[in-house]
Amino acid sequence: MSLSLAIKLHLASSSPSFSLLTLNNHQHANKLTTSETCSNTKVRPKPIYSTNPLIIPTCKVRPRVQYCGTMIKSSLIEPDGGALVDLVVPEGERGAKITLAESLPKVQLTRIDLEWVHVVGEGWASPLKGFMREDEYLQSLHFNSLRVKDGSVVNMSLPIVLAIDDETKERIGSSSHVGLLGPDGDCVAILRSIEIYKHNKEERIARTWGTTAPGLPYVEEVITPAGNWLIGGDLEVLKPIKYNDGLDNYRLSPKQLREEFDKRQADAVFAFQLRNPVHNGHALLMNDTRKRLLEMGYKNPILLLHPLGGFVKADDVPLDVRMEQHSKVLEDGVLDPETTIVAIFPSPMHYAGPTEVQWHAKARINAGANFYIVGRDPAGMGHPTEKRDLYDPDHGKKVLSMAPGLEKLNILPFRVAAYDTKVNKMAFFDPTRAKDFLFISGTKMRAFAKSGENPPEGFMCPSGWKVLVKYYESLLAEEPSQQPVLST
Amino acid sequence: MSLSLAIKLHLASSSPSFSLLTLNNHQHANKLTTSETCSNTKVRPKPIYSTNPLIIPTCKVRPRVQYCGTMIKSSLIEPDGGALVDLVVPEGERGAKITLAESLPKVQLTRIDLEWVHVVGEGWASPLKGFMREDEYLQSLHFNSLRVKDGSVVNMSLPIVLAIDDETKERIGSSSHVGLLGPDGDCVAILRSIEIYKHNKEERIARTWGTTAPGLPYVEEVITPAGNWLIGGDLEVLKPIKYNDGLDNYRLSPKQLREEFDKRQADAVFAFQLRNPVHNGHALLMNDTRKRLLEMGYKNPILLLHPLGGFVKADDVPLDVRMEQHSKVLEDGVLDPETTIVAIFPSPMHYAGPTEVQWHAKARINAGANFYIVGRDPAGMGHPTEKRDLYDPDHGKKVLSMAPGLEKLNILPFRVAAYDTKVNKMAFFDPTRAKDFLFISGTKMRAFAKSGENPPEGFMCPSGWKVLVKYYESLLAEEPSQQPVLST
């Protein structure tokens, strides 16, 4: 892919209609016309669905005496660092904090910076209490882990950092604290006891992705346009981050998820990270995992079906479409709503393979998951400039199984499922009769949906499939001149 | 620097006059004429000096009952993994092993591969027992550490790997073991229970150096020309690795160093890694460190002055010149021979800054050092394509102080010494009278020596300075047309 062909859309920081829907679509944008890019970015004012039996009422919506206020004693896995970090300022203190924030020098956040405020503020990165200072940044970059005060180690594979430019640094001067402005201009947080240090982009990129090739989606979107300084400090989030896209009720914090697992009396929680539609092979795997956990003696294993809700590259299926597809999978009974929680993981994607899969797993520990399902080439993508996978597809699960700070997590490698033509359904691959199996990749699945062709019966529940077809039809309807795109 | 200008010399693997002296001088070779490059590579049949009061007779030379055979109970720091690895086949088993080795498929080593055989075989990388298999490689690359069987972690920041090409892989076929051929064609080692896996050079370089910019000396010399596969396995070294350059007696193994420290009844060992001549600022620092250790209550701190002896870039001062210079520093009494051991650290240089300094420190733990002196920008160099340091000069000591597996090592940050014009000697920099101090960088020092100009009196002992002047004069005499080069 030639970078010079890439069309870049930069979100104006003052955008009044801020939304998480894929507003930035530079990646693979060279395959798209400008208008298609725009169509993909439009904010859907009315989400395709707005209620769903799986929406877990949160404390804020329907207070439940037994779950609010104090943390219930739980047999769930301990959060990293021993206690879940919660950086959202209590309502009673909010007014004073906002007044303070308004008096401070300001740092303007991008929408992806705001996603990180959300992530860190709710404790997904526990025990991290803000954007990284240099000592945390260096440990993350070099060791994929942080040493905590008691000498133990927690996993931390992605640098969670906030970049500022020279002018902002100048403006901050000798101030110890700064206010953080959301993309719509609201002051959303305070960063306290700040430390400003150099942002060596090349080193950050090389050590995080294992390549500096141009075309990495997060790099192009976030790092290349960012300033040459990083600002670390302790975060105070002035109020819960909301996106007002009809999906906020699915954005359960680690605390809310733990409460829900306790309420359901889960004795094992197994997490499934995804950024793609769920087909019956995934469902087979998740159902089989539950069966295996029951065989191991667990009485009530609960599945956390946990689609990623932050930044994704332009050719990934948008969050609202994925959420509708997931809801159909549960409505159709492919997954059992009684033993499944669907929630949105608010993190942006790095597409950093073995480095990122550790983050995906670590964050789920904080949400209470003690089992993590890992597939082939997790968080991977094609090499941006060479015709190969960016990462060895097996490295993700190997690195995950050896990662410092993840020893307490049970890693469940993905069993390979494929379409068994003898029984017309997805089944675990049997190498003794390999010729009976059809492998339908994500690329092929999207190609089917884009062309309107049906996949083999039994590949995905029909109502879920319809959601995808409708999405790709809507793209084509808006872009009649655009050829169907077979994306990676 | 334009790569296309680089002149590369590749050492024929069958070279009969194998030597560690800088035989490969591609780096900065564009600044040199071909003949200068060659002059710099010539093997000096008679080293400038061949005996020295500091040469510690090894067991092989003058057996000492009390130190040979069994390891003396020692209060020295424990080697990583609890026991020092020694992979050199005992003499009695050598014949049978050589016969076995000759029957195996062969892998041809480069001279730098052989340096690694030396390093690993003597236990500098303990508990590593050979070239890394993939699980060790991935841990090193991602976490700069290895988890050992008891669950503890040892530091291991550089991948110690052996690359092979497609043809060699083909030739090995399904064999479980291979013989390793030294650059002169001798079978030097066996690699057992091998594992062959992909050599993703781009990822290795990016994660090790934090850049993929062209012009990194080790990358150009070792990785770029290497094959696309890595072969790991357990090493058996058929006999001690010797270089026959008059300096082998300085190449003390970790075991020999530990024996010497015990013999001297050291209760603290402080290591000073260097690849440059010793000036009086270094000496001040080392003498001051000893004083501080005495003040801390140690009775007999011993200095390990430990110049790196493996691959260095072309514009570094060659090992034999440095060793002669170091010997003058001791003869002149700038350092005290009674409390100093000079030995050669056989590792090649990566110039990988914060990643490599961990290796430099970890290897010295295995040799018995419990204090490690770290300077500004350790193992650093200029960025190969940009006008800046490749690494933040402070990152080395920061990363070292936080590195997993190095908790037991005491890190002693370098105090800044400079030339104090008020007393005409090197002294610790006093910021209250900054204008009295002259900073003489390595670059400036080499420029003085090359131009024949004397540095200020008191910068370096005169006999040591003469060694450097003689070396640069010899370069100029052999290259009359060559302009003096101010190298980085």
PDB file of N, CA and C in Angstrom, chain B residues 49 73 172 187 211 219-220 229 238 284 342 399 403 411 434-436 438 443 457 483:
ATOM      1  N   TYR B  49      52.101  -5.801  23.904  1.00  0.00           N
ATOM      2  CA  TYR B  49      52.674  -6.333  25.155  1.00  0.00           C
ATOM      3  C   TYR B  49      52.144  -7.744  25.316  1.00  0.00           C
ATOM      4  N   LYS B  73      33.499 -22.298  48.618  1.00  0.00           N
ATOM      5  CA  LYS B  73      32.349 -21.620  49.238  1.00  0.00           C
ATOM      6  C   LYS B  73      32.662 -20.124  49.230  1.00  0.00           C
ATOM      7  N   ILE B 172      20.196 -29.926   7.434  1.00  0.00           N
ATOM      8  CA  ILE B 172      20.001 -30.477   8.785  1.00  0.00           C
ATOM      9  C   ILE B 172      18.871 -31.492   8.793  1.00  0.00           C
ATOM     10  N   CYS B 187      35.527 -28.136  14.167  1.00  0.00           N
ATOM     11  CA  CYS B 187      34.253 -28.326  14.860  1.00  0.00           C
ATOM     12  C   CYS B 187      34.442 -27.878  16.308  1.00  0.00           C
ATOM     13  N   THR B 211      14.657   0.910  16.842  1.00  0.00           N
ATOM     14  CA  THR B 211      14.711   1.584  15.547  1.00  0.00           C
ATOM     15  C   THR B 211      14.984   0.516  14.499  1.00  0.00           C
ATOM     16  N   VAL B 219      23.628  -4.868  13.357  1.00  0.00           N
ATOM     17  CA  VAL B 219      22.627  -5.284  12.366  1.00  0.00           C
ATOM     18  C   VAL B 219      23.283  -5.480  11.004  1.00  0.00           C
ATOM     19  N   GLU B 220      24.083  -4.503  10.614  1.00  0.00           N
ATOM     20  CA  GLU B 220      24.741  -4.564   9.302  1.00  0.00           C
ATOM     21  C   GLU B 220      25.726  -5.737   9.243  1.00  0.00           C
ATOM     22  N   TRP B 229      16.379 -18.256   9.325  1.00  0.00           N
ATOM     23  CA  TRP B 229      15.967 -19.188  10.375  1.00  0.00           C
ATOM     24  C   TRP B 229      16.885 -19.032  11.573  1.00  0.00           C
ATOM     25  N   LEU B 238      33.405 -27.958  22.614  1.00  0.00           N
ATOM     26  CA  LEU B 238      34.346 -29.084  22.590  1.00  0.00           C
ATOM     27  C   LEU B 238      35.684 -28.768  23.253  1.00  0.00           C
ATOM     28  N   LEU B 284      39.139   8.386  38.549  1.00  0.00           N
ATOM     29  CA  LEU B 284      38.588   9.090  39.714  1.00  0.00           C
ATOM     30  C   LEU B 284      37.307   8.405  40.183  1.00  0.00           C
ATOM     31  N   VAL B 342      41.955  -6.723  35.823  1.00  0.00           N
ATOM     32  CA  VAL B 342      41.628  -6.387  34.430  1.00  0.00           C
ATOM     33  C   VAL B 342      41.405  -7.687  33.685  1.00  0.00           C
ATOM     34  N   VAL B 399      16.517   2.401  32.955  1.00  0.00           N
ATOM     35  CA  VAL B 399      16.053   1.065  32.582  1.00  0.00           C
ATOM     36  C   VAL B 399      16.787   0.013  33.414  1.00  0.00           C
ATOM     37  N   ALA B 403      15.171  -3.008  35.799  1.00  0.00           N
ATOM     38  CA  ALA B 403      15.121  -4.214  34.966  1.00  0.00           C
ATOM     39  C   ALA B 403      14.803  -5.469  35.776  1.00  0.00           C
ATOM     40  N   ILE B 411      23.213  -0.822  41.568  1.00  0.00           N
ATOM     41  CA  ILE B 411      23.544   0.022  40.432  1.00  0.00           C
ATOM     42  C   ILE B 411      24.169   1.312  40.964  1.00  0.00           C
ATOM     43  N   ALA B 434      30.769  26.040  37.320  1.00  0.00           N
ATOM     44  CA  ALA B 434      30.719  25.286  36.057  1.00  0.00           C
ATOM     45  C   ALA B 434      31.778  25.768  35.064  1.00  0.00           C
ATOM     46  N   LYS B 435      32.065  27.084  35.063  1.00  0.00           N
ATOM     47  CA  LYS B 435      32.958  27.629  34.034  1.00  0.00           C
ATOM     48  C   LYS B 435      34.406  27.167  34.194  1.00  0.00           C
ATOM     49  N   ASP B 436      34.720  26.601  35.381  1.00  0.00           N
ATOM     50  CA  ASP B 436      36.077  26.095  35.586  1.00  0.00           C
ATOM     51  C   ASP B 436      36.307  24.726  34.932  1.00  0.00           C
ATOM     52  N   LEU B 438      36.179  21.728  31.984  1.00  0.00           N
ATOM     53  CA  LEU B 438      36.199  21.397  30.558  1.00  0.00           C
ATOM     54  C   LEU B 438      35.659  19.986  30.384  1.00  0.00           C
ATOM     55  N   THR B 443      34.830  11.556  21.682  1.00  0.00           N
ATOM     56  CA  THR B 443      35.098  12.055  20.333  1.00  0.00           C
ATOM     57  C   THR B 443      36.269  13.032  20.347  1.00  0.00           C
ATOM     58  N   GLU B 457      47.078  18.585  30.580  1.00  0.00           N
ATOM     59  CA  GLU B 457      47.829  17.789  31.542  1.00  0.00           C
ATOM     60  C   GLU B 457      46.887  17.293  32.643  1.00  0.00           C
ATOM     61  N   GLN B 483      42.641  11.891   5.434  1.00  0.00           N
ATOM     62  CA  GLN B 483      42.438  12.995   6.355  1.00  0.00           C
ATOM     63  C   GLN B 483      42.099  12.439   7.741  1.00  0.00           C
TER      64      GLN B 483
END
